PDB file of C-alpha atoms in Angstrom:
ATOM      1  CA  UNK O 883      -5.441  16.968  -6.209  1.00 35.00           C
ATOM      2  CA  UNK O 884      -5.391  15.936  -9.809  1.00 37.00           C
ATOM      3  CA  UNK O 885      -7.985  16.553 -12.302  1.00 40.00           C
ATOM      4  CA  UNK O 886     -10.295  14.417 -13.772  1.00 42.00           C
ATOM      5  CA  UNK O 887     -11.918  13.714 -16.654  1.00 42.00           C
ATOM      6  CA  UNK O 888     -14.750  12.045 -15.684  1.00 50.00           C
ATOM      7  CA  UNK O 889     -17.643  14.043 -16.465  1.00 56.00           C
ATOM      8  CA  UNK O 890     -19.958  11.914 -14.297  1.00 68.00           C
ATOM      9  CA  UNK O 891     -22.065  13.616 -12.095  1.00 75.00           C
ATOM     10  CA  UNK O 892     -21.699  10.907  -9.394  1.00 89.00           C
ATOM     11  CA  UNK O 893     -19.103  10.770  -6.682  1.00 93.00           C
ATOM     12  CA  UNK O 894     -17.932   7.207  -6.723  1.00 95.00           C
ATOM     13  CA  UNK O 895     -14.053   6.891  -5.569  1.00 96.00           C
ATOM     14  CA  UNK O 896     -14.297  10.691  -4.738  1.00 95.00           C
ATOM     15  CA  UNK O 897     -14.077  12.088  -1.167  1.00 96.00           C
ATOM     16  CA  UNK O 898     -16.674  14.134   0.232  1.00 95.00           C
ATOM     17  CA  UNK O 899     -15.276  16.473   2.990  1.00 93.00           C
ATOM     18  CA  UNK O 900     -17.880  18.333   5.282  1.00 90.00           C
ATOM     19  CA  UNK O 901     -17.375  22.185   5.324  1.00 87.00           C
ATOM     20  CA  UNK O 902     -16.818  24.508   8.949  1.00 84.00           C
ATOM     21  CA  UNK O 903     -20.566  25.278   9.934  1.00 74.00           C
ATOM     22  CA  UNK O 904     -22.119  21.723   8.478  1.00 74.00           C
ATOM     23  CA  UNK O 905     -24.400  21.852  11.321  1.00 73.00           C
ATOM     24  CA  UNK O 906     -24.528  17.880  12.033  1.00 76.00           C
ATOM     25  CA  UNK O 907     -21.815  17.336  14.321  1.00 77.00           C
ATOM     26  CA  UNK O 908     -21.592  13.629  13.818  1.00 78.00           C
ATOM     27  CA  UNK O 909     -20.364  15.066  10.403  1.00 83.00           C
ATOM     28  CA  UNK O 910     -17.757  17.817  11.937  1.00 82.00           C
ATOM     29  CA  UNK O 911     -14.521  17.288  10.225  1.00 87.00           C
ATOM     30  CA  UNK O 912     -15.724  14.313   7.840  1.00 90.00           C
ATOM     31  CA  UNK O 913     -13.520  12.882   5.603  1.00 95.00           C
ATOM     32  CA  UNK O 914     -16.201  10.202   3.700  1.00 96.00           C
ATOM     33  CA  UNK O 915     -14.531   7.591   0.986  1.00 97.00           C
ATOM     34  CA  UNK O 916     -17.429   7.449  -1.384  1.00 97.00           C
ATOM     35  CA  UNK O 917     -17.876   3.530  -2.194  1.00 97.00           C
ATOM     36  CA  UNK O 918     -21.168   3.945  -4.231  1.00 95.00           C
ATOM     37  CA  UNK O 919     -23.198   6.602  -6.056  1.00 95.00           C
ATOM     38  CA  UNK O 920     -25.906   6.523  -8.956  1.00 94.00           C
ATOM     39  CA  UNK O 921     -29.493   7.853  -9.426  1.00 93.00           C
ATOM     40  CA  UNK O 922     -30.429   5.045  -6.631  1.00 95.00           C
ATOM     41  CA  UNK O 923     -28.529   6.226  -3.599  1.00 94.00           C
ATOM     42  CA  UNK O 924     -24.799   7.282  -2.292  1.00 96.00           C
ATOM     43  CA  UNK O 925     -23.027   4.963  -0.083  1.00 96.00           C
ATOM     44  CA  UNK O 926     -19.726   5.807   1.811  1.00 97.00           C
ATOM     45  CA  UNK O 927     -17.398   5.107   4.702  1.00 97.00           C
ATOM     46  CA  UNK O 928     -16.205   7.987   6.905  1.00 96.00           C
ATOM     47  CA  UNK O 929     -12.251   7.601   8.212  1.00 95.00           C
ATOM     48  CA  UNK O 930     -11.882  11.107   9.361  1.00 92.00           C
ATOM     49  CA  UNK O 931     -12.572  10.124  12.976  1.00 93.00           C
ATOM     50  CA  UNK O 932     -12.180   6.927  15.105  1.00 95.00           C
ATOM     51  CA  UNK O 933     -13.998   5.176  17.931  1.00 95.00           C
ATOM     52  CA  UNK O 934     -12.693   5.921  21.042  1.00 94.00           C
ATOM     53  CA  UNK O 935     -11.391   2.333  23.041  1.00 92.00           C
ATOM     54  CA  UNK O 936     -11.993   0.365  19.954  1.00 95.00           C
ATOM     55  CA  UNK O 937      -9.267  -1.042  18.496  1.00 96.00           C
ATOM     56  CA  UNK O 938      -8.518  -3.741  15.616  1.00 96.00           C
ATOM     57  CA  UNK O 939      -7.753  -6.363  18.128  1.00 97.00           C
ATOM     58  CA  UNK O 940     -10.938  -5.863  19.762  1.00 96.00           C
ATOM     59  CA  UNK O 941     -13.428  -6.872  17.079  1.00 95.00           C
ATOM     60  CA  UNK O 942     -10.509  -9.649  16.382  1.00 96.00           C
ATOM     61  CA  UNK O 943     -11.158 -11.185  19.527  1.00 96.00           C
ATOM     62  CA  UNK O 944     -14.814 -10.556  18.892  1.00 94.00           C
ATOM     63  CA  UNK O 945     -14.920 -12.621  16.290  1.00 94.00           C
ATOM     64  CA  UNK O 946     -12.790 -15.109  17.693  1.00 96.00           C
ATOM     65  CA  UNK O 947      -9.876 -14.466  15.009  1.00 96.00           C
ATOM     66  CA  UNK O 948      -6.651 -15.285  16.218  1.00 95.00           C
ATOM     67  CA  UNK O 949      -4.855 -11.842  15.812  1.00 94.00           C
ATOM     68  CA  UNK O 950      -1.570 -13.063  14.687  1.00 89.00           C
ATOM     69  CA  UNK O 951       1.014 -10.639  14.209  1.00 91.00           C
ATOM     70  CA  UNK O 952      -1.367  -8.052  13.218  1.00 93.00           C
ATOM     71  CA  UNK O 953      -1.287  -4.367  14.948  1.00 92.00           C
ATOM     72  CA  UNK O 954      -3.536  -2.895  17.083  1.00 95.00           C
ATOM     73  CA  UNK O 955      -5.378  -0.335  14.341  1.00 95.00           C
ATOM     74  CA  UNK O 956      -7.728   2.176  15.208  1.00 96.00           C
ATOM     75  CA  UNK O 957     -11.649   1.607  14.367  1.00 97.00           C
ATOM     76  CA  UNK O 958     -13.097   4.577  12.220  1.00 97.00           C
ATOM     77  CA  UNK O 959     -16.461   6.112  12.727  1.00 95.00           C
ATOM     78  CA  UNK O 960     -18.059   4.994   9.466  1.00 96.00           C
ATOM     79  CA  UNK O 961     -21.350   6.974   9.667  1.00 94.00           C
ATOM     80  CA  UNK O 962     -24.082   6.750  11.131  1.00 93.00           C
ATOM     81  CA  UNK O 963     -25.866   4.298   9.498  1.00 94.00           C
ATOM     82  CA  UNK O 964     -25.773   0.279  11.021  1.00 94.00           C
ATOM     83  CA  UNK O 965     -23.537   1.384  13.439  1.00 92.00           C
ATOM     84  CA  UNK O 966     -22.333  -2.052  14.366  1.00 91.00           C
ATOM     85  CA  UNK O 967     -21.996  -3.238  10.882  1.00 95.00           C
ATOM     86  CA  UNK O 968     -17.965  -3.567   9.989  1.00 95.00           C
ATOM     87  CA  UNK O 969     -17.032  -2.481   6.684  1.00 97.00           C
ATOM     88  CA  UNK O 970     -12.563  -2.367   5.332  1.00 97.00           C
ATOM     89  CA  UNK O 971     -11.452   0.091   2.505  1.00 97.00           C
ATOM     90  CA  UNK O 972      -8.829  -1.200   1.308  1.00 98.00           C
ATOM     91  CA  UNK O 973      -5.786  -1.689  -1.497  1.00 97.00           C
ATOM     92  CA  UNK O 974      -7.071  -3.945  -4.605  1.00 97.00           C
ATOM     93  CA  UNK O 975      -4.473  -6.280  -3.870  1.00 97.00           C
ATOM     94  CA  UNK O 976      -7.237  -8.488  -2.219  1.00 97.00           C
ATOM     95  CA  UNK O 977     -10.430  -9.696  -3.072  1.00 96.00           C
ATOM     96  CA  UNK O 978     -12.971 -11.506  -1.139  1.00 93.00           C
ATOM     97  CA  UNK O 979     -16.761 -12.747  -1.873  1.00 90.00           C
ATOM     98  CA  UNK O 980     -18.291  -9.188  -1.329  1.00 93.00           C
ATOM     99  CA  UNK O 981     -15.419  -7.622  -2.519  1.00 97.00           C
ATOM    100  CA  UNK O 982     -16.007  -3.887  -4.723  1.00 96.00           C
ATOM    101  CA  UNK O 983     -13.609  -2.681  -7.161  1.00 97.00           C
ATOM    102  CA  UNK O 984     -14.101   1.113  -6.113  1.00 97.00           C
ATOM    103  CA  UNK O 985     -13.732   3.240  -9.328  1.00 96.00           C
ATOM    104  CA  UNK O 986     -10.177   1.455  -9.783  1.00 96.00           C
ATOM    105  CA  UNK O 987      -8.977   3.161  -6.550  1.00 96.00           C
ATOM    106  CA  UNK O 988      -9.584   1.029  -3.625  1.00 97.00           C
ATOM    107  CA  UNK O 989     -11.541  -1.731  -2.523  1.00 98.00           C
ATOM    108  CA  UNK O 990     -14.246  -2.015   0.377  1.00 98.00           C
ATOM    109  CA  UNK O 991     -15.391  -5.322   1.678  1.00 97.00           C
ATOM    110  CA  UNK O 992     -17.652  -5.955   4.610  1.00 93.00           C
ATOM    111  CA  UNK O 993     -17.898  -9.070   5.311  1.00 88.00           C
ATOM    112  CA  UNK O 994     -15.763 -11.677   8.060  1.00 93.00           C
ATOM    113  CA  UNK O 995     -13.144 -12.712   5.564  1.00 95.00           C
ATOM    114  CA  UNK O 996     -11.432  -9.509   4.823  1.00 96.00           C
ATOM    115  CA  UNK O 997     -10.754  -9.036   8.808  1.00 96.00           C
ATOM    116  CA  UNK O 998      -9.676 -13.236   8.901  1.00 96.00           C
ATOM    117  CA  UNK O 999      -6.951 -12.572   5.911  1.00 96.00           C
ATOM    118  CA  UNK O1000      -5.438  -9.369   7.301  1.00 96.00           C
ATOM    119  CA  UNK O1001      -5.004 -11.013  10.944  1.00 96.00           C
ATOM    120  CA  UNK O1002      -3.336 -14.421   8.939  1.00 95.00           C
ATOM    121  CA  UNK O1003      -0.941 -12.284   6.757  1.00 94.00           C
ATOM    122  CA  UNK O1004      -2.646 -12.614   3.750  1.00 95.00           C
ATOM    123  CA  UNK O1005      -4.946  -9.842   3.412  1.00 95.00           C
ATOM    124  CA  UNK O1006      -4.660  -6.511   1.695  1.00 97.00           C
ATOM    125  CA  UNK O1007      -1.956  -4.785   2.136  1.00 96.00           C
ATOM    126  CA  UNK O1008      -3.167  -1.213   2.740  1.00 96.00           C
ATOM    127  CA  UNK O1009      -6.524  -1.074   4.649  1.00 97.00           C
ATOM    128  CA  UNK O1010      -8.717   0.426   7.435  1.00 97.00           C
ATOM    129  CA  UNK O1011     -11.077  -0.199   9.607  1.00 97.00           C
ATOM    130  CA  UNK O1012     -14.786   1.196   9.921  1.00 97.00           C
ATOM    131  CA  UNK O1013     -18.356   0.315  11.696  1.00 97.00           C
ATOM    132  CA  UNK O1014     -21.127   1.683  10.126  1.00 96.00           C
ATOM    133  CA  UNK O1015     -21.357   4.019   7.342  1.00 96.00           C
ATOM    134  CA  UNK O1016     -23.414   7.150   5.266  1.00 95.00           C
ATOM    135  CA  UNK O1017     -25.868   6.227   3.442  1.00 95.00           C
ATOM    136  CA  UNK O1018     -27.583   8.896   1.116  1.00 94.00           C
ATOM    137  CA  UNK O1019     -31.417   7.966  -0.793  1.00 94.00           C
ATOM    138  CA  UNK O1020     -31.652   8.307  -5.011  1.00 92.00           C
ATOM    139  CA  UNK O1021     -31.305  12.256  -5.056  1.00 91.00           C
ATOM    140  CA  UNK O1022     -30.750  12.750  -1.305  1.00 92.00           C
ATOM    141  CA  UNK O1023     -27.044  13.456  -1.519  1.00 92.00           C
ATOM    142  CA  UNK O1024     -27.396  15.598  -4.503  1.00 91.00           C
ATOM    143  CA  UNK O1025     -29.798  18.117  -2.879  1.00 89.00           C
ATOM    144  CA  UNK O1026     -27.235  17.904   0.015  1.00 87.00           C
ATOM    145  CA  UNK O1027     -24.344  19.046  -2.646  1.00 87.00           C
ATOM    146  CA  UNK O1028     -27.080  22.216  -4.180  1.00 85.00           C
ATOM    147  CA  UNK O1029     -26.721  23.638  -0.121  1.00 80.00           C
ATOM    148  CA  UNK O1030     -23.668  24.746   1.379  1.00 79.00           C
ATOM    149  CA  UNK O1031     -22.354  22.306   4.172  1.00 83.00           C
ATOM    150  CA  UNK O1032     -20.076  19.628   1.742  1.00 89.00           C
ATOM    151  CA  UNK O1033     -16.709  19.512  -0.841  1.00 88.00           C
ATOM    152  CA  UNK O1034     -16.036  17.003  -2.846  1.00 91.00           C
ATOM    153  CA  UNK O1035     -12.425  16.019  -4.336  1.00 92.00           C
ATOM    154  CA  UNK O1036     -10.952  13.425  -6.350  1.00 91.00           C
ATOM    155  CA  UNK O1037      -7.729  14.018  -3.527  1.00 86.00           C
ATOM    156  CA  UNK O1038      -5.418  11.161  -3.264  1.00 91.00           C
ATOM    157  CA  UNK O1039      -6.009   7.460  -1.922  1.00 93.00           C
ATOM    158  CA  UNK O1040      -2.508   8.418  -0.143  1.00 93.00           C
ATOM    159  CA  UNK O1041      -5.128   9.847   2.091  1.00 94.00           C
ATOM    160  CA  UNK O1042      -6.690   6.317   3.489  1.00 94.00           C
ATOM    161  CA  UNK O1043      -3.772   4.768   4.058  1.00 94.00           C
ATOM    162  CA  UNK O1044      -0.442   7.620   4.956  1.00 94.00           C
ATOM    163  CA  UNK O1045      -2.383  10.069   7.405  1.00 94.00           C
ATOM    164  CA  UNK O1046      -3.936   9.753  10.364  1.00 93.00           C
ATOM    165  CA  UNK O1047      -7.650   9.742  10.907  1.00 93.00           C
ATOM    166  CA  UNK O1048      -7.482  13.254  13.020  1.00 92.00           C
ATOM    167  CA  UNK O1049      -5.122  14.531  10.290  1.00 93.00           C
ATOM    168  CA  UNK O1050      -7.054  13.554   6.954  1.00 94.00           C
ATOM    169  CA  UNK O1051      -9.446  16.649   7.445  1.00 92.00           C
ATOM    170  CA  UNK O1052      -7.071  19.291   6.852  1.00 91.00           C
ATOM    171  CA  UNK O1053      -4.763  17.320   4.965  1.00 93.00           C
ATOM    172  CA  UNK O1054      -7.471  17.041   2.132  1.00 93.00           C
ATOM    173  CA  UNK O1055      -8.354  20.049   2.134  1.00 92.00           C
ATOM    174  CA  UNK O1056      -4.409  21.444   2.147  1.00 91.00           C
ATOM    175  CA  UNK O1057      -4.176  18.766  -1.127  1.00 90.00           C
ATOM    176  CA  UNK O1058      -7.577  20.288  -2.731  1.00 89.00           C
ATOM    177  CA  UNK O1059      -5.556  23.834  -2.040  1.00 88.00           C
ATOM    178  CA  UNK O1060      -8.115  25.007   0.430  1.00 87.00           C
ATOM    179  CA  UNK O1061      -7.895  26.853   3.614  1.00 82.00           C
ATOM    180  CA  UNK O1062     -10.854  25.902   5.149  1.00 78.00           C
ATOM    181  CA  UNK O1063     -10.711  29.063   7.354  1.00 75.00           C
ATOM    182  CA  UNK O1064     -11.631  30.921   4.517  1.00 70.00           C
ATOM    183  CA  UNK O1065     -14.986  29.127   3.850  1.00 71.00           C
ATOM    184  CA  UNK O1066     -18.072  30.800   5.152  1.00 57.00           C
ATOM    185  CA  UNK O1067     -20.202  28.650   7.500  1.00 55.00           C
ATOM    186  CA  UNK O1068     -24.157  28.684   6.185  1.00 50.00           C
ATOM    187  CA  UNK O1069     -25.653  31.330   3.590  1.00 46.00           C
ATOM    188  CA  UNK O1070     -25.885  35.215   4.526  1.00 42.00           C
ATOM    189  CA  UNK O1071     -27.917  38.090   3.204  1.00 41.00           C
ATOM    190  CA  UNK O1072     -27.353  41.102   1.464  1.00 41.00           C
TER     191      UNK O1072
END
């Protein structure tokens, strides 16, 4: 984890990681790439789990892309916002008409022409895979941060693209130099 000096109080190209005892268990064990945060909302795509039976080739053939030489990738669980809306993080090496610049770190696109380039070759190089996402009102996500149930770390975008969706969990939290074993689930009395 490095630090930052970015004094901002939002969480753009941060990752927020849900704590043990978060209570939502579409949320248990999220790793969430935070795309977009001001005083008007928090957007962000989840890639610490993946769909089960859905694969890259899958929404491919969906779409009626030929697949190319392209691999097989697993589909993350974005959130669960517009579940069947498709959304790729990915390197900045590519940029298409929805394309964001994510605080200088990575890229997300969510339209049909990120997934055409990647199946022709000439995509990103570095990118995955999500449907749906979490979306967070002006102020929602903040009051969310004031309770116990979320981390957030600057980590390292190593994490999207070198470890495995079941493994980015832990591995964030080993990089943030936290054993989440030691974190108390919910609030207690004295």
């Amino acid at each position: 984890m490095s630090a930052s000096s970015d004094t901002s109080p939002y969480l753009t190209g941060q990752f927020l990681l849900a704590t043990p005892g978060l209570g939502d268990p579409r949320f248990a064990h999220a790793v969430i790439a935070m795309c977009a945060h001001d005083e008007q909302g928090a957007i962000g795509i989840g890639l610490g789990a993946t769909i089960d039976g859905l694969g890259l080739h899958t929404l491919l053939d969906q779409f009626e892309i030929d697949r190319g030489d392209t691999p097989d990738a697993p589909v993350h669980f974005g959130g669960p916002v517009e579940i069947r809306r498709g959304f790729v993080v990915h390197s900045r090496d590519w940029s298409g008409q929805d394309t964001i610049d994510v605080a200088g770190r990575w890229a997300l696109s969510g339209t049909i022409d990120v997934l055409r380039a990647i199946a022709d070759g000439t995509g990103p190089q570095r990118w995955v895979v999500a449907l749906g996402y979490a979306g967070w009102s002006g102020g929602q996500l903040e009051d969310e941060l004031a309770a116990p149930g979320w981390l957030t770390t600057e980590g390292d975008t190593s994490l999207l693209w070198d470890v495995e969706a079941e493994e980015r969990w832990a591995c964030a939290y080993a990089a943030a130099g936290i054993d989440p074993r030691h974190l108390v689930a919910g609030s207690g009395t004295a």
